[in-house]
Amino acid sequence: MSHRYYETLQFFRHGRLLRATLIGQEPWFAARDLARLLGVSANVRLNDGLDADQWRTGLLRCGRGLVGEELMISESGAYDLILRRFYHPENRNLRQWLTHELIPALRAATRAAAA
């Protein structure tokens, strides 16, 4: 029996990995990677306090072909974490990077792969 998994693209900010994918048209991020970018321990339950539609678990496939179950955070959930739960003035730069660079690049790469 085969399981559905999500292909991820890898993005780097200050040498830290952030795996991302589109599910439907919505960007989703590997929670573990997002936590590292926020300087938060991987043991923190990032989905605590998020609405049910802002997180999910899923099988992610990364560049090396490995597949593993990961907690995933939606775009709106990421903004909630960045600007509310783990607020720090420097997180505005992270939000701007997601909004203006990563998400457009993710959508462009997905369109190119589908063509």
Tab-separated table of N, CA, C and O in Angstrom:
chain	number	residue	atom	x	y	z
A	1	MET	N	0.847	-1.186	0.000
A	1	MET	CA	0.000	0.000	0.000
A	1	MET	C	0.890	1.247	0.000
A	1	MET	O	1.816	1.354	0.772
A	2	SER	N	0.629	2.185	-0.889
A	2	SER	CA	1.443	3.395	-0.937
A	2	SER	C	0.733	4.510	-0.185
A	2	SER	O	-0.494	4.581	-0.160
A	3	HIS	N	1.513	5.367	0.418
A	3	HIS	CA	0.988	6.498	1.169
A	3	HIS	C	1.260	7.777	0.385
A	3	HIS	O	2.295	7.910	-0.244
A	4	ARG	N	0.332	8.693	0.444
A	4	ARG	CA	0.532	9.988	-0.207
A	4	ARG	C	1.510	10.804	0.624
A	4	ARG	O	1.450	10.832	1.838
A	5	TYR	N	2.412	11.441	-0.063
A	5	TYR	CA	3.340	12.331	0.618
A	5	TYR	C	3.456	13.622	-0.170
A	5	TYR	O	3.081	13.693	-1.336
A	6	TYR	N	3.950	14.643	0.489
A	6	TYR	CA	4.102	15.948	-0.125
A	6	TYR	C	5.563	16.180	-0.456
A	6	TYR	O	6.429	16.003	0.398
A	7	GLU	N	5.821	16.563	-1.699
A	7	GLU	CA	7.167	16.970	-2.102
A	7	GLU	C	7.422	18.350	-1.504
A	7	GLU	O	6.542	19.209	-1.521
A	8	THR	N	8.608	18.579	-0.998
A	8	THR	CA	8.940	19.888	-0.455
A	8	THR	C	10.041	20.533	-1.275
A	8	THR	O	10.840	19.856	-1.916
A	9	LEU	N	10.046	21.830	-1.250
A	9	LEU	CA	11.163	22.610	-1.764
A	9	LEU	C	11.934	23.120	-0.560
A	9	LEU	O	11.347	23.369	0.502
A	10	GLN	N	13.222	23.262	-0.724
A	10	GLN	CA	14.063	23.710	0.373
A	10	GLN	C	14.466	25.165	0.166
A	10	GLN	O	14.936	25.532	-0.912
A	11	PHE	N	14.267	25.956	1.207
A	11	PHE	CA	14.654	27.359	1.208
A	11	PHE	C	15.580	27.575	2.396
A	11	PHE	O	15.464	26.880	3.414
A	12	PHE	N	16.474	28.527	2.262
A	12	PHE	CA	17.430	28.789	3.341
A	12	PHE	C	17.409	30.264	3.694
A	12	PHE	O	17.370	31.132	2.824
A	13	ARG	N	17.428	30.520	4.994
A	13	ARG	CA	17.542	31.882	5.524
A	13	ARG	C	18.594	31.845	6.615
A	13	ARG	O	18.461	31.099	7.590
A	14	HIS	N	19.638	32.626	6.435
A	14	HIS	CA	20.748	32.670	7.391
A	14	HIS	C	21.284	31.264	7.674
A	14	HIS	O	21.565	30.908	8.817
A	15	GLY	N	21.363	30.454	6.616
A	15	GLY	CA	21.908	29.106	6.741
A	15	GLY	C	20.974	28.093	7.363
A	15	GLY	O	21.366	26.954	7.584
A	16	ARG	N	19.736	28.470	7.637
A	16	ARG	CA	18.767	27.547	8.238
A	16	ARG	C	17.729	27.129	7.205
A	16	ARG	O	17.184	27.952	6.485
A	17	LEU	N	17.459	25.839	7.188
A	17	LEU	CA	16.542	25.237	6.230
A	17	LEU	C	15.088	25.500	6.612
A	17	LEU	O	14.722	25.435	7.786
A	18	LEU	N	14.257	25.756	5.601
A	18	LEU	CA	12.802	25.773	5.759
A	18	LEU	C	12.221	25.009	4.579
A	18	LEU	O	12.331	25.445	3.434
A	19	ARG	N	11.642	23.840	4.874
A	19	ARG	CA	10.975	23.047	3.843
A	19	ARG	C	9.540	23.538	3.703
A	19	ARG	O	8.873	23.780	4.700
A	20	ALA	N	9.114	23.688	2.447
A	20	ALA	CA	7.780	24.221	2.177
A	20	ALA	C	7.156	23.478	1.004
A	20	ALA	O	7.858	22.953	0.143
A	21	THR	N	5.835	23.449	1.002
A	21	THR	CA	5.085	22.831	-0.086
A	21	THR	C	3.766	23.565	-0.248
A	21	THR	O	3.351	24.313	0.644
A	22	LEU	N	3.139	23.371	-1.394
A	22	LEU	CA	1.786	23.875	-1.598
A	22	LEU	C	0.822	22.705	-1.486
A	22	LEU	O	1.039	21.660	-2.095
A	23	ILE	N	-0.212	22.882	-0.699
A	23	ILE	CA	-1.300	21.919	-0.628
A	23	ILE	C	-2.519	22.682	-1.118
A	23	ILE	O	-2.943	23.644	-0.481
A	24	GLY	N	-3.022	22.263	-2.278
A	24	GLY	CA	-3.978	23.110	-2.976
A	24	GLY	C	-3.184	24.315	-3.448
A	24	GLY	O	-2.160	24.180	-4.090
A	25	GLN	N	-3.609	25.474	-3.093
A	25	GLN	CA	-2.860	26.697	-3.416
A	25	GLN	C	-2.252	27.326	-2.168
A	25	GLN	O	-1.732	28.440	-2.239
A	26	GLU	N	-2.321	26.629	-1.037
A	26	GLU	CA	-1.873	27.201	0.233
A	26	GLU	C	-0.487	26.716	0.625
A	26	GLU	O	-0.220	25.521	0.625
A	27	PRO	N	0.412	27.648	0.967
A	27	PRO	CA	1.741	27.254	1.438
A	27	PRO	C	1.678	26.617	2.828
A	27	PRO	O	0.945	27.080	3.706
A	28	TRP	N	2.448	25.547	2.986
A	28	TRP	CA	2.597	24.860	4.268
A	28	TRP	C	4.086	24.679	4.529
A	28	TRP	O	4.870	24.467	3.598
A	29	PHE	N	4.463	24.744	5.807
A	29	PHE	CA	5.865	24.706	6.211
A	29	PHE	C	6.107	23.594	7.218
A	29	PHE	O	5.239	23.309	8.049
A	30	ALA	N	7.290	22.998	7.160
A	30	ALA	CA	7.682	22.009	8.170
A	30	ALA	C	7.866	22.746	9.490
A	30	ALA	O	8.667	23.681	9.591
A	31	ALA	N	7.112	22.346	10.491
A	31	ALA	CA	7.108	23.042	11.780
A	31	ALA	C	8.489	23.030	12.439
A	31	ALA	O	8.903	24.026	13.026
A	32	ARG	N	9.187	21.930	12.327
A	32	ARG	CA	10.508	21.827	12.944
A	32	ARG	C	11.457	22.888	12.379
A	32	ARG	O	12.212	23.523	13.097
A	33	ASP	N	11.387	23.094	11.060
A	33	ASP	CA	12.245	24.091	10.412
A	33	ASP	C	11.840	25.503	10.823
A	33	ASP	O	12.694	26.359	11.091
A	34	LEU	N	10.535	25.748	10.882
A	34	LEU	CA	10.036	27.059	11.293
A	34	LEU	C	10.465	27.369	12.723
A	34	LEU	O	10.866	28.496	13.025
A	35	ALA	N	10.419	26.367	13.587
A	35	ALA	CA	10.854	26.562	14.976
A	35	ALA	C	12.317	27.002	15.028
A	35	ALA	O	12.669	27.912	15.782
A	36	ARG	N	13.166	26.354	14.233
A	36	ARG	CA	14.590	26.745	14.209
A	36	ARG	C	14.755	28.192	13.774
A	36	ARG	O	15.563	28.930	14.340
A	37	LEU	N	13.997	28.614	12.763
A	37	LEU	CA	14.085	30.000	12.311
A	37	LEU	C	13.633	30.988	13.383
A	37	LEU	O	14.115	32.110	13.444
A	38	LEU	N	12.688	30.552	14.214
A	38	LEU	CA	12.186	31.402	15.297
A	38	LEU	C	13.050	31.317	16.554
A	38	LEU	O	12.802	32.032	17.526
A	39	GLY	N	14.028	30.414	16.557
A	39	GLY	CA	14.856	30.234	17.745
A	39	GLY	C	14.121	29.536	18.871
A	39	GLY	O	14.416	29.749	20.045
A	40	VAL	N	13.176	28.683	18.513
A	40	VAL	CA	12.327	27.984	19.487
A	40	VAL	C	12.766	26.526	19.557
A	40	VAL	O	13.092	25.917	18.530
A	41	SER	N	12.743	25.958	20.738
A	41	SER	CA	13.097	24.555	20.915
A	41	SER	C	12.180	23.657	20.095
A	41	SER	O	10.977	23.909	19.984
A	42	ALA	N	12.757	22.617	19.522
A	42	ALA	CA	11.964	21.650	18.751
A	42	ALA	C	10.968	20.913	19.635
A	42	ALA	O	10.026	20.303	19.137
A	43	ASN	N	11.140	20.974	20.950
A	43	ASN	CA	10.235	20.290	21.864
A	43	ASN	C	8.951	21.083	22.125
A	43	ASN	O	8.013	20.547	22.699
A	44	VAL	N	8.915	22.342	21.726
A	44	VAL	CA	7.721	23.162	21.913
A	44	VAL	C	6.658	22.684	20.932
A	44	VAL	O	6.929	22.460	19.756
A	45	ARG	N	5.446	22.504	21.433
A	45	ARG	CA	4.331	22.102	20.551
A	45	ARG	C	3.829	23.342	19.833
A	45	ARG	O	3.035	24.099	20.371
A	46	LEU	N	4.313	23.536	18.624
A	46	LEU	CA	3.966	24.736	17.868
A	46	LEU	C	2.481	24.834	17.582
A	46	LEU	O	1.951	25.933	17.432
A	47	ASN	N	1.785	23.703	17.494
A	47	ASN	CA	0.369	23.754	17.159
A	47	ASN	C	-0.517	24.138	18.340
A	47	ASN	O	-1.691	24.430	18.140
A	48	ASP	N	0.024	24.164	19.563
A	48	ASP	CA	-0.773	24.626	20.700
A	48	ASP	C	-1.190	26.077	20.465
A	48	ASP	O	-0.367	26.936	20.169
A	49	GLY	N	-2.471	26.355	20.563
A	49	GLY	CA	-2.980	27.703	20.382
A	49	GLY	C	-3.339	28.039	18.950
A	49	GLY	O	-3.928	29.091	18.699
A	50	LEU	N	-2.969	27.181	18.001
A	50	LEU	CA	-3.375	27.416	16.612
A	50	LEU	C	-4.745	26.789	16.365
A	50	LEU	O	-5.107	25.811	17.002
A	51	ASP	N	-5.483	27.351	15.433
A	51	ASP	CA	-6.754	26.761	15.033
A	51	ASP	C	-6.493	25.459	14.287
A	51	ASP	O	-5.416	25.259	13.712
A	52	ALA	N	-7.472	24.598	14.260
A	52	ALA	CA	-7.320	23.271	13.645
A	52	ALA	C	-6.961	23.338	12.172
A	52	ALA	O	-6.296	22.441	11.650
A	53	ASP	N	-7.362	24.402	11.478
A	53	ASP	CA	-7.033	24.506	10.049
A	53	ASP	C	-5.655	25.121	9.793
A	53	ASP	O	-5.259	25.305	8.651
A	54	GLN	N	-4.920	25.413	10.852
A	54	GLN	CA	-3.595	26.010	10.706
A	54	GLN	C	-2.462	25.011	10.879
A	54	GLN	O	-1.299	25.375	10.759
A	55	TRP	N	-2.789	23.766	11.178
A	55	TRP	CA	-1.747	22.755	11.318
A	55	TRP	C	-2.285	21.400	10.890
A	55	TRP	O	-3.479	21.182	10.857
A	56	ARG	N	-1.377	20.516	10.551
A	56	ARG	CA	-1.708	19.139	10.184
A	56	ARG	C	-0.423	18.337	10.259
A	56	ARG	O	0.661	18.899	10.308
A	57	THR	N	-0.560	17.039	10.266
A	57	THR	CA	0.604	16.183	10.096
A	57	THR	C	0.543	15.614	8.696
A	57	THR	O	-0.539	15.449	8.122
A	58	GLY	N	1.688	15.357	8.146
A	58	GLY	CA	1.742	14.806	6.807
A	58	GLY	C	3.091	14.185	6.539
A	58	GLY	O	4.066	14.457	7.246
A	59	LEU	N	3.124	13.346	5.546
A	59	LEU	CA	4.377	12.747	5.121
A	59	LEU	C	5.060	13.716	4.168
A	59	LEU	O	4.476	14.107	3.157
A	60	LEU	N	6.275	14.125	4.520
A	60	LEU	CA	7.025	15.049	3.684
A	60	LEU	C	8.189	14.325	3.037
A	60	LEU	O	8.893	13.551	3.687
A	61	ARG	N	8.378	14.610	1.770
A	61	ARG	CA	9.530	14.078	1.067
A	61	ARG	C	10.476	15.239	0.795
A	61	ARG	O	10.066	16.277	0.302
A	62	CYS	N	11.719	15.036	1.142
A	62	CYS	CA	12.693	16.095	0.934
A	62	CYS	C	13.657	15.701	-0.178
A	62	CYS	O	13.536	14.626	-0.771
A	63	GLY	N	14.610	16.551	-0.441
A	63	GLY	CA	15.523	16.389	-1.556
A	63	GLY	C	16.269	15.068	-1.604
A	63	GLY	O	16.543	14.550	-2.670
A	64	ARG	N	16.598	14.489	-0.486
A	64	ARG	CA	17.346	13.234	-0.477
A	64	ARG	C	16.443	12.023	-0.670
A	64	ARG	O	16.901	10.894	-0.598
A	65	GLY	N	15.157	12.246	-0.880
A	65	GLY	CA	14.233	11.151	-1.113
A	65	GLY	C	13.664	10.542	0.149
A	65	GLY	O	12.857	9.626	0.092
A	66	LEU	N	14.071	11.037	1.298
A	66	LEU	CA	13.567	10.500	2.558
A	66	LEU	C	12.149	11.001	2.808
A	66	LEU	O	11.831	12.149	2.516
A	67	VAL	N	11.318	10.132	3.342
A	67	VAL	CA	9.939	10.487	3.658
A	67	VAL	C	9.737	10.279	5.154
A	67	VAL	O	10.122	9.248	5.698
A	68	GLY	N	9.153	11.273	5.814
A	68	GLY	CA	8.877	11.143	7.238
A	68	GLY	C	7.664	11.964	7.621
A	68	GLY	O	7.336	12.953	6.967
A	69	GLU	N	7.001	11.527	8.684
A	69	GLU	CA	5.830	12.270	9.155
A	69	GLU	C	6.299	13.508	9.903
A	69	GLU	O	7.191	13.440	10.739
A	70	GLU	N	5.702	14.626	9.559
A	70	GLU	CA	6.092	15.912	10.138
A	70	GLU	C	4.852	16.718	10.496
A	70	GLU	O	3.829	16.620	9.814
A	71	LEU	N	4.981	17.528	11.516
A	71	LEU	CA	3.978	18.544	11.802
A	71	LEU	C	4.179	19.651	10.777
A	71	LEU	O	5.304	20.060	10.511
A	72	MET	N	3.073	20.108	10.201
A	72	MET	CA	3.119	21.150	9.192
A	72	MET	C	2.261	22.325	9.652
A	72	MET	O	1.211	22.134	10.265
A	73	ILE	N	2.732	23.523	9.331
A	73	ILE	CA	2.042	24.750	9.720
A	73	ILE	C	1.644	25.500	8.452
A	73	ILE	O	2.463	25.686	7.553
A	74	SER	N	0.397	25.964	8.398
A	74	SER	CA	-0.085	26.716	7.236
A	74	SER	C	0.521	28.117	7.226
A	74	SER	O	1.132	28.568	8.202
A	75	GLU	N	0.307	28.812	6.122
A	75	GLU	CA	0.798	30.191	6.019
A	75	GLU	C	0.213	31.054	7.136
A	75	GLU	O	0.938	31.782	7.812
A	76	SER	N	-1.093	30.973	7.353
A	76	SER	CA	-1.698	31.804	8.405
A	76	SER	C	-1.194	31.395	9.780
A	76	SER	O	-0.984	32.235	10.651
A	77	GLY	N	-0.959	30.086	9.977
A	77	GLY	CA	-0.394	29.625	11.240
A	77	GLY	C	1.020	30.130	11.451
A	77	GLY	O	1.406	30.501	12.570
A	78	ALA	N	1.799	30.171	10.377
A	78	ALA	CA	3.170	30.685	10.479
A	78	ALA	C	3.153	32.150	10.898
A	78	ALA	O	3.922	32.559	11.777
A	79	TYR	N	2.263	32.940	10.282
A	79	TYR	CA	2.186	34.351	10.664
A	79	TYR	C	1.732	34.509	12.108
A	79	TYR	O	2.211	35.384	12.831
A	80	ASP	N	0.829	33.658	12.544
A	80	ASP	CA	0.377	33.690	13.938
A	80	ASP	C	1.553	33.445	14.876
A	80	ASP	O	1.747	34.159	15.862
A	81	LEU	N	2.370	32.439	14.555
A	81	LEU	CA	3.529	32.129	15.392
A	81	LEU	C	4.563	33.250	15.371
A	81	LEU	O	5.107	33.631	16.405
A	82	ILE	N	4.832	33.777	14.185
A	82	ILE	CA	5.868	34.796	14.007
A	82	ILE	C	5.484	36.114	14.669
A	82	ILE	O	6.313	36.756	15.320
A	83	LEU	N	4.234	36.531	14.518
A	83	LEU	CA	3.838	37.868	14.944
A	83	LEU	C	3.096	37.922	16.271
A	83	LEU	O	2.940	38.998	16.841
A	84	ARG	N	2.655	36.768	16.775
A	84	ARG	CA	1.904	36.787	18.029
A	84	ARG	C	2.552	35.912	19.088
A	84	ARG	O	3.018	36.397	20.108
A	85	ARG	N	2.623	34.632	18.846
A	85	ARG	CA	3.063	33.714	19.895
A	85	ARG	C	4.542	33.861	20.243
A	85	ARG	O	4.911	33.816	21.405
A	86	PHE	N	5.393	34.019	19.242
A	86	PHE	CA	6.830	34.160	19.493
A	86	PHE	C	7.310	35.518	19.004
A	86	PHE	O	8.352	35.629	18.381
A	87	TYR	N	6.551	36.538	19.316
A	87	TYR	CA	6.847	37.871	18.790
A	87	TYR	C	8.218	38.359	19.234
A	87	TYR	O	8.606	38.262	20.395
A	88	HIS	N	8.931	38.879	18.275
A	88	HIS	CA	10.178	39.591	18.490
A	88	HIS	C	10.264	40.588	17.341
A	88	HIS	O	9.917	40.237	16.208
A	89	PRO	N	10.707	41.825	17.573
A	89	PRO	CA	10.733	42.812	16.481
A	89	PRO	C	11.456	42.317	15.219
A	89	PRO	O	11.042	42.650	14.105
A	90	GLU	N	12.480	41.516	15.358
A	90	GLU	CA	13.211	41.021	14.195
A	90	GLU	C	12.396	40.021	13.367
A	90	GLU	O	12.740	39.761	12.219
A	91	ASN	N	11.335	39.476	13.949
A	91	ASN	CA	10.513	38.522	13.203
A	91	ASN	C	9.774	39.180	12.039
A	91	ASN	O	9.294	38.500	11.146
A	92	ARG	N	9.691	40.517	12.054
A	92	ARG	CA	9.096	41.198	10.904
A	92	ARG	C	9.888	40.885	9.635
A	92	ARG	O	9.321	40.732	8.561
A	93	ASN	N	11.205	40.788	9.772
A	93	ASN	CA	12.039	40.453	8.616
A	93	ASN	C	11.743	39.041	8.118
A	93	ASN	O	11.737	38.798	6.912
A	94	LEU	N	11.498	38.122	9.048
A	94	LEU	CA	11.140	36.754	8.669
A	94	LEU	C	9.802	36.745	7.944
A	94	LEU	O	9.650	36.101	6.911
A	95	ARG	N	8.836	37.494	8.441
A	95	ARG	CA	7.531	37.584	7.782
A	95	ARG	C	7.675	38.164	6.378
A	95	ARG	O	7.105	37.650	5.416
A	96	GLN	N	8.472	39.206	6.243
A	96	GLN	CA	8.672	39.816	4.927
A	96	GLN	C	9.342	38.838	3.966
A	96	GLN	O	8.981	38.783	2.785
A	97	TRP	N	10.303	38.064	4.447
A	97	TRP	CA	10.958	37.066	3.608
A	97	TRP	C	9.961	36.017	3.131
A	97	TRP	O	9.932	35.671	1.960
A	98	LEU	N	9.118	35.526	4.059
A	98	LEU	CA	8.093	34.554	3.673
A	98	LEU	C	7.151	35.153	2.630
A	98	LEU	O	6.880	34.542	1.594
A	99	THR	N	6.654	36.346	2.902
A	99	THR	CA	5.639	36.974	2.061
A	99	THR	C	6.165	37.373	0.688
A	99	THR	O	5.508	37.125	-0.324
A	100	HIS	N	7.344	37.976	0.645
A	100	HIS	CA	7.823	38.590	-0.592
A	100	HIS	C	8.821	37.746	-1.369
A	100	HIS	O	9.047	38.022	-2.550
A	101	GLU	N	9.421	36.756	-0.737
A	101	GLU	CA	10.423	35.957	-1.442
A	101	GLU	C	10.056	34.471	-1.496
A	101	GLU	O	9.925	33.903	-2.574
A	102	LEU	N	9.912	33.838	-0.340
A	102	LEU	CA	9.715	32.399	-0.312
A	102	LEU	C	8.409	31.977	-0.977
A	102	LEU	O	8.421	31.112	-1.850
A	103	ILE	N	7.294	32.547	-0.583
A	103	ILE	CA	6.001	32.103	-1.112
A	103	ILE	C	5.892	32.355	-2.620
A	103	ILE	O	5.476	31.454	-3.356
A	104	PRO	N	6.295	33.525	-3.145
A	104	PRO	CA	6.276	33.661	-4.608
A	104	PRO	C	7.198	32.659	-5.314
A	104	PRO	O	6.828	32.110	-6.364
A	105	ALA	N	8.364	32.370	-4.749
A	105	ALA	CA	9.275	31.391	-5.350
A	105	ALA	C	8.672	29.980	-5.297
A	105	ALA	O	8.805	29.212	-6.253
A	106	LEU	N	7.993	29.654	-4.210
A	106	LEU	CA	7.343	28.358	-4.071
A	106	LEU	C	6.250	28.207	-5.135
A	106	LEU	O	6.169	27.178	-5.813
A	107	ARG	N	5.437	29.230	-5.308
A	107	ARG	CA	4.367	29.167	-6.306
A	107	ARG	C	4.932	29.099	-7.727
A	107	ARG	O	4.442	28.336	-8.556
A	108	ALA	N	5.976	29.860	-8.007
A	108	ALA	CA	6.583	29.843	-9.339
A	108	ALA	C	7.187	28.461	-9.638
A	108	ALA	O	7.022	27.946	-10.744
A	109	ALA	N	7.874	27.879	-8.680
A	109	ALA	CA	8.481	26.558	-8.881
A	109	ALA	C	7.409	25.496	-9.087
A	109	ALA	O	7.570	24.591	-9.904
A	110	THR	N	6.308	25.610	-8.376
A	110	THR	CA	5.223	24.643	-8.513
A	110	THR	C	4.558	24.780	-9.883
A	110	THR	O	4.251	23.779	-10.523
A	111	ARG	N	4.375	26.010	-10.343
A	111	ARG	CA	3.805	26.228	-11.684
A	111	ARG	C	4.742	25.673	-12.753
A	111	ARG	O	4.309	25.028	-13.697
A	112	ALA	N	6.032	25.905	-12.603
A	112	ALA	CA	7.015	25.435	-13.584
A	112	ALA	C	7.047	23.905	-13.633
A	112	ALA	O	7.156	23.321	-14.701
A	113	ALA	N	6.941	23.266	-12.471
A	113	ALA	CA	6.958	21.795	-12.418
A	113	ALA	C	5.699	21.218	-13.046
A	113	ALA	O	5.737	20.131	-13.626
A	114	ALA	N	4.574	21.936	-12.950
A	114	ALA	CA	3.315	21.439	-13.511
A	114	ALA	C	3.247	21.635	-15.021
A	114	ALA	O	2.471	20.975	-15.693
A	115	ALA	N	4.053	22.548	-15.543
A	115	ALA	CA	4.002	22.864	-16.993
A	115	ALA	C	4.716	21.818	-17.830
A	115	ALA	O	5.412	20.989	-17.451
